């Protein structure tokens, strides 16, 4: 693997899952791979899980880690070409990315969307330029439109916990929020679940209020509905997540009542396990009774972020040598 | 040891002191203990000595270290249960602590008091919830009411430097300041000195102006006075520190002149050594002539922060395996 | 070497260059030197290249690294003696530096000038006090008046790339900017080039508009002109950099047109290579056509920051044991 920015960078999804679970069993067995290799983790936005799990994953593999909060320790980067830089941006991404590539064998990058201009965000302009100019393999720590380390951890969690017969029914369920959040997590989750569905691993349904439909590029083959109860019926896994509108880009639209998951709504499911990428706003996005109850997988799922990151870094390190 | 939040977590205080001094003599002898173990140092407030000494202590023991300035790199945490999180807090401590525990074998935590609601601060609500939900051993890097790594380093310093016959007289002396500071350092120092006094290691006196009396839970057996000169008479060690009022909680009260220690005030002592946890405001809390003179132990004392932290981590690591 | 704050700390400049190039060939050969040694990198100002290259250099040598953004993670430091600290500064440099020296074998320090009081900046008061009180070897990560790790990397780059006969002509060319920048990089570059000129390694010219003359202490033996075209004639290396006025201290003065380097201006040169310390504001300081063209060395030069830092740390570590 020479980059990890979406499910499309993965050659064999089942092999990657196997790698993650094997590393979970034996975390320190591959420290020779990372010896004298350095990963730079570059954040343009805050991070808790992604920062710590990726850092730990790299350490488990014997790597050196350098964390750079570019927004706080550095300065503003220019991405447009052909502009006279006499404003607030201090350095062009052409130089900044290339320089970071001089000191690191792998770079991780987090950069959120601005949620103002849909085309700009969905072009992944910043991410693509960073990849182009840095000259080393890049791992997405969440981009404007995707969060693949999260989605891989989610798939690891489903694979690992599914003890039923046949294929589990997995539902991505929109949830309320007071702020306009990116579509990166649901896009990415959907992309990975659609891929897993293609490989016969599960059945995938998305439920959201009208106006909250995701970009269709991320939902090939998904069963999509505006009826939450219908979606939840017989569900084995429910992935709860808020996102802002893609159609009316970045907007928080009005929505009917009843979209916050609680124990009552679990009744029609197959005693479904409940997932969330975190951070979660309790009793706004998801009820405390679920988070504190036996159906919640959220901490287990966060723990699997470590093995997802370690599996990805393992495959990239293998490709480096 | 499975946590370190106060002197009450220490089974054998003399053994802990011995461990600290043994590690000072031979800092790198126990690197097998920390191999493939990771400590996360989580700060909700600024730190210099505690951050660097604890990080170095962990490195000396062969551990990996991840530093997380939650207030700057992360987001605001909710601690109250049963609230709809539709305000400024982004994640509940139930999830945040549990997630950090997924990636770390030990967690260090710093969280200052707000100095508004005494009961809330003295309940150590944040700290106790963090410990409850993270699921791994926690080391206090200073809580609302205690700073035990500082106090252990202080006791190491007294033990190490006392060359007299009999028991040294140790005085905690209140000092002026322009800001309202927590009681954590003096509470903790008093708690440790009272314990050491019980074990026959020293005699302990506290001097403060009226209104600045500490919570009695932290001062069992201490000799307490409002007369600084009386307290200093025959003193061997003077621990200088400001704190805000416990009784009129968090207030800076008026006080009589003469509470800033200077060379003149040292005359009645037994050529006392002067200590301070730092940072110290020169010529407001403590005179420059003392800080720059032969009686000051403040740098030596700060250096011992390293061995205090290393002894604590050693005992926790020993308990992990 | 027991400190690295200017070219004057270097005993044998050619040996240092050789060390840098040898480490570039074989980066991990000296890891025994740094075993159980810790460097603290202390920043009072933002940093990208210096932070990452020095951190990586230390890791390559087997050291532990602790990064402290004192301006963000810590608090304001007092440098004046004899003041009652009842204002905004929380800790005196006497204590802060001494404490950091307790936990680190080597300290790196970055502190920019304020560009208000020339004497204060050029006294290097902060840096000199830090060195005096910390008690361990200090590496400048850029001070008020110098940036020697940058200059060493620049000389490494010239030495490494020069394939001509005889001595290369090196030109430091002032460039426009909208902000008032320090003189640290041009001072330091000039100081190193003048030293290399003395050793017969190159010929050195400085071109700047009237009023932008550097302090003469940094330019012994340099050929200095206000005529950019004359300076560029026959040049082999052009080092482009803005700085504010030394004479009218910290001011941005008016200047004639034509000081931004572009391909047209390269015509009179010996197909000169173009250098810049970065960050560079494109098409304000330096034209994009040069930065993106075959004459630019800026990324290569940034890459050499690593080997410059590693050579310096190697020599200091050798002196420690």
GROMACS .gro file of N, CA and C in nm, chain A residues 148-238:
model
  273
  148UNK      N    1  -1.104   0.729   0.659
  148UNK     CA    2  -1.094   0.584   0.636
  148UNK      C    3  -1.038   0.504   0.753
  149UNK      N    4  -0.952   0.563   0.838
  149UNK     CA    5  -0.905   0.485   0.954
  149UNK      C    6  -1.021   0.454   1.047
  150UNK      N    7  -1.115   0.548   1.057
  150UNK     CA    8  -1.236   0.523   1.137
  150UNK      C    9  -1.317   0.410   1.075
  151UNK      N   10  -1.337   0.418   0.945
  151UNK     CA   11  -1.422   0.317   0.878
  151UNK      C   12  -1.361   0.178   0.885
  152UNK      N   13  -1.229   0.171   0.872
  152UNK     CA   14  -1.163   0.041   0.884
  152UNK      C   15  -1.183  -0.014   1.025
  153UNK      N   16  -1.166   0.071   1.126
  153UNK     CA   17  -1.189   0.026   1.264
  153UNK      C   18  -1.334  -0.020   1.282
  154UNK      N   19  -1.426   0.048   1.217
  154UNK     CA   20  -1.567   0.010   1.226
  154UNK      C   21  -1.590  -0.129   1.166
  155UNK      N   22  -1.528  -0.153   1.052
  155UNK     CA   23  -1.544  -0.283   0.987
  155UNK      C   24  -1.475  -0.394   1.068
  156UNK      N   25  -1.360  -0.360   1.126
  156UNK     CA   26  -1.294  -0.456   1.216
  156UNK      C   27  -1.389  -0.492   1.330
  157UNK      N   28  -1.454  -0.393   1.385
  157UNK     CA   29  -1.543  -0.415   1.500
  157UNK      C   30  -1.662  -0.503   1.464
  158UNK      N   31  -1.720  -0.477   1.348
  158UNK     CA   32  -1.833  -0.559   1.304
  158UNK      C   33  -1.787  -0.702   1.277
  159UNK      N   34  -1.678  -0.716   1.206
  159UNK     CA   35  -1.625  -0.849   1.173
  159UNK      C   36  -1.596  -0.930   1.298
  160UNK      N   37  -1.537  -0.861   1.394
  160UNK     CA   38  -1.490  -0.925   1.516
  160UNK      C   39  -1.605  -0.967   1.608
  161UNK      N   40  -1.713  -0.889   1.607
  161UNK     CA   41  -1.819  -0.914   1.704
  161UNK      C   42  -1.936  -0.994   1.646
  162UNK      N   43  -1.943  -1.008   1.515
  162UNK     CA   44  -2.057  -1.076   1.454
  162UNK      C   45  -2.050  -1.227   1.477
  163UNK      N   46  -2.144  -1.278   1.555
  163UNK     CA   47  -2.146  -1.420   1.587
  163UNK      C   48  -2.270  -1.487   1.528
  164UNK      N   49  -2.349  -1.411   1.453
  164UNK     CA   50  -2.472  -1.466   1.399
  164UNK      C   51  -2.449  -1.554   1.276
  165UNK      N   52  -2.555  -1.610   1.226
  165UNK     CA   53  -2.547  -1.686   1.102
  165UNK      C   54  -2.582  -1.592   0.988
  166UNK      N   55  -2.526  -1.616   0.874
  166UNK     CA   56  -2.555  -1.530   0.760
  166UNK      C   57  -2.490  -1.395   0.773
  167UNK      N   58  -2.541  -1.299   0.694
  167UNK     CA   59  -2.480  -1.166   0.690
  167UNK      C   60  -2.552  -1.072   0.785
  168UNK      N   61  -2.477  -0.991   0.860
  168UNK     CA   62  -2.542  -0.894   0.948
  168UNK      C   63  -2.604  -0.780   0.868
  169UNK      N   64  -2.714  -0.726   0.922
  169UNK     CA   65  -2.773  -0.606   0.864
  169UNK      C   66  -2.715  -0.484   0.937
  170UNK      N   67  -2.646  -0.401   0.861
  170UNK     CA   68  -2.579  -0.282   0.916
  170UNK      C   69  -2.654  -0.158   0.869
  171UNK      N   70  -2.688  -0.071   0.964
  171UNK     CA   71  -2.763   0.050   0.932
  171UNK      C   72  -2.685   0.174   0.973
  172UNK      N   73  -2.667   0.263   0.879
  172UNK     CA   74  -2.614   0.396   0.911
  172UNK      C   75  -2.733   0.488   0.935
  173UNK      N   76  -2.746   0.539   1.058
  173UNK     CA   77  -2.865   0.618   1.094
  173UNK      C   78  -2.825   0.761   1.128
  174UNK      N   79  -2.877   0.855   1.052
  174UNK     CA   80  -2.855   0.997   1.080
  174UNK      C   81  -2.908   1.031   1.219
  175UNK      N   82  -2.840   1.125   1.286
  175UNK     CA   83  -2.881   1.166   1.421
  175UNK      C   84  -2.875   1.318   1.431
  176UNK      N   85  -2.951   1.374   1.523
  176UNK     CA   86  -2.954   1.521   1.536
  176UNK      C   87  -2.825   1.579   1.596
  177UNK      N   88  -2.800   1.704   1.572
  177UNK     CA   89  -2.687   1.777   1.629
  177UNK      C   90  -2.718   1.925   1.619
  178UNK      N   91  -2.647   2.007   1.697
  178UNK     CA   92  -2.673   2.151   1.689
  178UNK      C   93  -2.578   2.222   1.595
  179UNK      N   94  -2.470   2.154   1.556
  179UNK     CA   95  -2.372   2.218   1.469
  179UNK      C   96  -2.372   2.152   1.332
  180UNK      N   97  -2.317   2.223   1.235
  180UNK     CA   98  -2.304   2.168   1.101
  180UNK      C   99  -2.177   2.085   1.094
  181UNK      N  100  -2.192   1.954   1.088
  181UNK     CA  101  -2.076   1.864   1.086
  181UNK      C  102  -2.046   1.819   0.943
  182UNK      N  103  -1.920   1.783   0.916
  182UNK     CA  104  -1.881   1.729   0.785
  182UNK      C  105  -1.954   1.599   0.752
  183UNK      N  106  -1.949   1.562   0.625
  183UNK     CA  107  -2.000   1.430   0.582
  183UNK      C  108  -1.890   1.323   0.580
  184UNK      N  109  -1.771   1.359   0.626
  184UNK     CA  110  -1.657   1.269   0.608
  184UNK      C  111  -1.680   1.131   0.670
  185UNK      N  112  -1.725   1.127   0.794
  185UNK     CA  113  -1.743   0.997   0.859
  185UNK      C  114  -1.853   0.915   0.791
  186UNK      N  115  -1.973   0.969   0.768
  186UNK     CA  116  -2.074   0.888   0.700
  186UNK      C  117  -2.037   0.853   0.556
  187UNK      N  118  -1.978   0.944   0.482
  187UNK     CA  119  -1.930   0.910   0.348
  187UNK      C  120  -1.840   0.788   0.352
  188UNK      N  121  -1.743   0.796   0.441
  188UNK     CA  122  -1.641   0.694   0.447
  188UNK      C  123  -1.699   0.562   0.496
  189UNK      N  124  -1.783   0.570   0.601
  189UNK     CA  125  -1.846   0.448   0.652
  189UNK      C  126  -1.927   0.382   0.541
  190UNK      N  127  -2.003   0.464   0.470
  190UNK     CA  128  -2.086   0.409   0.362
  190UNK      C  129  -2.000   0.345   0.254
  191UNK      N  130  -1.894   0.412   0.217
  191UNK     CA  131  -1.804   0.362   0.113
  191UNK      C  132  -1.747   0.224   0.151
  192UNK      N  133  -1.709   0.212   0.279
  192UNK     CA  134  -1.653   0.085   0.325
  192UNK      C  135  -1.760  -0.024   0.337
  193UNK      N  136  -1.878   0.015   0.384
  193UNK     CA  137  -1.984  -0.084   0.398
  193UNK      C  138  -2.032  -0.130   0.259
  194UNK      N  139  -2.039  -0.039   0.165
  194UNK     CA  140  -2.079  -0.077   0.029
  194UNK      C  141  -1.978  -0.175  -0.031
  195UNK      N  142  -1.851  -0.150  -0.003
  195UNK     CA  143  -1.746  -0.242  -0.050
  195UNK      C  144  -1.762  -0.379   0.017
  196UNK      N  145  -1.786  -0.377   0.148
  196UNK     CA  146  -1.802  -0.503   0.221
  196UNK      C  147  -1.927  -0.576   0.173
  197UNK      N  148  -2.031  -0.501   0.139
  197UNK     CA  149  -2.154  -0.560   0.085
  197UNK      C  150  -2.126  -0.628  -0.049
  198UNK      N  151  -2.048  -0.560  -0.131
  198UNK     CA  152  -2.009  -0.620  -0.260
  198UNK      C  153  -1.935  -0.752  -0.241
  199UNK      N  154  -1.857  -0.757  -0.132
  199UNK     CA  155  -1.779  -0.879  -0.106
  199UNK      C  156  -1.861  -0.982  -0.028
  200UNK      N  157  -1.992  -0.953  -0.011
  200UNK     CA  158  -2.080  -1.052   0.051
  200UNK      C  159  -2.067  -1.062   0.201
  201UNK      N  160  -2.010  -0.957   0.264
  201UNK     CA  161  -1.985  -0.964   0.406
  201UNK      C  162  -2.102  -0.916   0.490
  202UNK      N  163  -2.191  -0.833   0.435
  202UNK     CA  164  -2.299  -0.775   0.513
  202UNK      C  165  -2.402  -0.711   0.420
  203UNK      N  166  -2.515  -0.672   0.477
  203UNK     CA  167  -2.615  -0.592   0.405
  203UNK      C  168  -2.617  -0.452   0.464
  204UNK      N  169  -2.627  -0.354   0.377
  204UNK     CA  170  -2.607  -0.216   0.423
  204UNK      C  171  -2.725  -0.125   0.387
  205UNK      N  172  -2.773  -0.055   0.488
  205UNK     CA  173  -2.886   0.038   0.472
  205UNK      C  174  -2.849   0.174   0.532
  206UNK      N  175  -2.896   0.279   0.465
  206UNK     CA  176  -2.877   0.415   0.519
  206UNK      C  177  -3.014   0.477   0.543
  207UNK      N  178  -3.031   0.537   0.661
  207UNK     CA  179  -3.155   0.609   0.690
  207UNK      C  180  -3.124   0.753   0.726
  208UNK      N  181  -3.187   0.846   0.657
  208UNK     CA  182  -3.169   0.987   0.693
  208UNK      C  183  -3.295   1.064   0.656
  209UNK      N  184  -3.319   1.179   0.722
  209UNK     CA  185  -3.434   1.262   0.684
  209UNK      C  186  -3.414   1.316   0.543
  210UNK      N  187  -3.523   1.361   0.484
  210UNK     CA  188  -3.516   1.419   0.350
  210UNK      C  189  -3.423   1.540   0.352
  211UNK      N  190  -3.341   1.549   0.249
  211UNK     CA  191  -3.248   1.661   0.239
  211UNK      C  192  -3.108   1.626   0.289
  212UNK      N  193  -3.100   1.512   0.361
  212UNK     CA  194  -2.970   1.471   0.416
  212UNK      C  195  -2.905   1.358   0.336
  213UNK      N  196  -2.954   1.332   0.215
  213UNK     CA  197  -2.894   1.227   0.134
  213UNK      C  198  -2.746   1.255   0.109
  214UNK      N  199  -2.666   1.152   0.121
  214UNK     CA  200  -2.521   1.166   0.094
  214UNK      C  201  -2.495   1.171  -0.055
  215UNK      N  202  -2.380   1.217  -0.093
  215UNK     CA  203  -2.332   1.212  -0.232
  215UNK      C  204  -2.335   1.066  -0.279
  216UNK      N  205  -2.397   1.043  -0.394
  216UNK     CA  206  -2.418   0.905  -0.441
  216UNK      C  207  -2.288   0.830  -0.473
  217UNK      N  208  -2.181   0.903  -0.495
  217UNK     CA  209  -2.053   0.836  -0.520
  217UNK      C  210  -2.011   0.747  -0.404
  218UNK      N  211  -2.063   0.780  -0.284
  218UNK     CA  212  -2.019   0.707  -0.165
  218UNK      C  213  -2.116   0.596  -0.126
  219UNK      N  214  -2.227   0.581  -0.199
  219UNK     CA  215  -2.332   0.488  -0.154
  219UNK      C  216  -2.372   0.383  -0.258
  220UNK      N  217  -2.278   0.334  -0.341
  220UNK     CA  218  -2.318   0.240  -0.446
  220UNK      C  219  -2.373   0.108  -0.388
  221UNK      N  220  -2.498   0.079  -0.420
  221UNK     CA  221  -2.556  -0.048  -0.374
  221UNK      C  222  -2.623  -0.041  -0.239
  222UNK      N  223  -2.612   0.074  -0.172
  222UNK     CA  224  -2.676   0.085  -0.040
  222UNK      C  225  -2.827   0.095  -0.056
  223UNK      N  226  -2.898   0.036   0.043
  223UNK     CA  227  -3.042   0.054   0.053
  223UNK      C  228  -3.067   0.183   0.130
  224UNK      N  229  -3.132   0.279   0.065
  224UNK     CA  230  -3.144   0.413   0.125
  224UNK      C  231  -3.291   0.446   0.152
  225UNK      N  232  -3.317   0.495   0.273
  225UNK     CA  233  -3.456   0.523   0.311
  225UNK      C  234  -3.465   0.647   0.398
  226UNK      N  235  -3.585   0.707   0.399
  226UNK     CA  236  -3.611   0.817   0.492
  226UNK      C  237  -3.686   0.767   0.616
  227UNK      N  238  -3.711   0.638   0.620
  227UNK     CA  239  -3.792   0.581   0.727
  227UNK      C  240  -3.701   0.508   0.826
  228UNK      N  241  -3.676   0.570   0.939
  228UNK     CA  242  -3.582   0.514   1.036
  228UNK      C  243  -3.630   0.379   1.090
  229UNK      N  244  -3.759   0.371   1.126
  229UNK     CA  245  -3.810   0.246   1.184
  229UNK      C  246  -3.795   0.130   1.087
  230UNK      N  247  -3.825   0.157   0.961
  230UNK     CA  248  -3.808   0.054   0.857
  230UNK      C  249  -3.662   0.008   0.850
  231UNK      N  250  -3.573   0.105   0.855
  231UNK     CA  251  -3.430   0.071   0.848
  231UNK      C  252  -3.386  -0.012   0.968
  232UNK      N  253  -3.436   0.026   1.085
  232UNK     CA  254  -3.392  -0.042   1.207
  232UNK      C  255  -3.448  -0.183   1.219
  233UNK      N  256  -3.557  -0.210   1.151
  233UNK     CA  257  -3.622  -0.340   1.162
  233UNK      C  258  -3.524  -0.454   1.128
  234UNK      N  259  -3.497  -0.538   1.226
  234UNK     CA  260  -3.408  -0.651   1.204
  234UNK      C  261  -3.260  -0.617   1.199
  235UNK      N  262  -3.226  -0.492   1.234
  235UNK     CA  263  -3.086  -0.450   1.225
  235UNK      C  264  -2.999  -0.522   1.328
  236UNK      N  265  -2.876  -0.554   1.288
  236UNK     CA  266  -2.779  -0.613   1.378
  236UNK      C  267  -2.679  -0.510   1.431
  237UNK      N  268  -2.648  -0.411   1.348
  237UNK     CA  269  -2.558  -0.303   1.388
  237UNK      C  270  -2.619  -0.170   1.345
  238UNK      N  271  -2.619  -0.075   1.435
  238UNK     CA  272  -2.666   0.060   1.400
  238UNK      C  273  -2.551   0.157   1.422
   0.00000   0.00000   0.00000
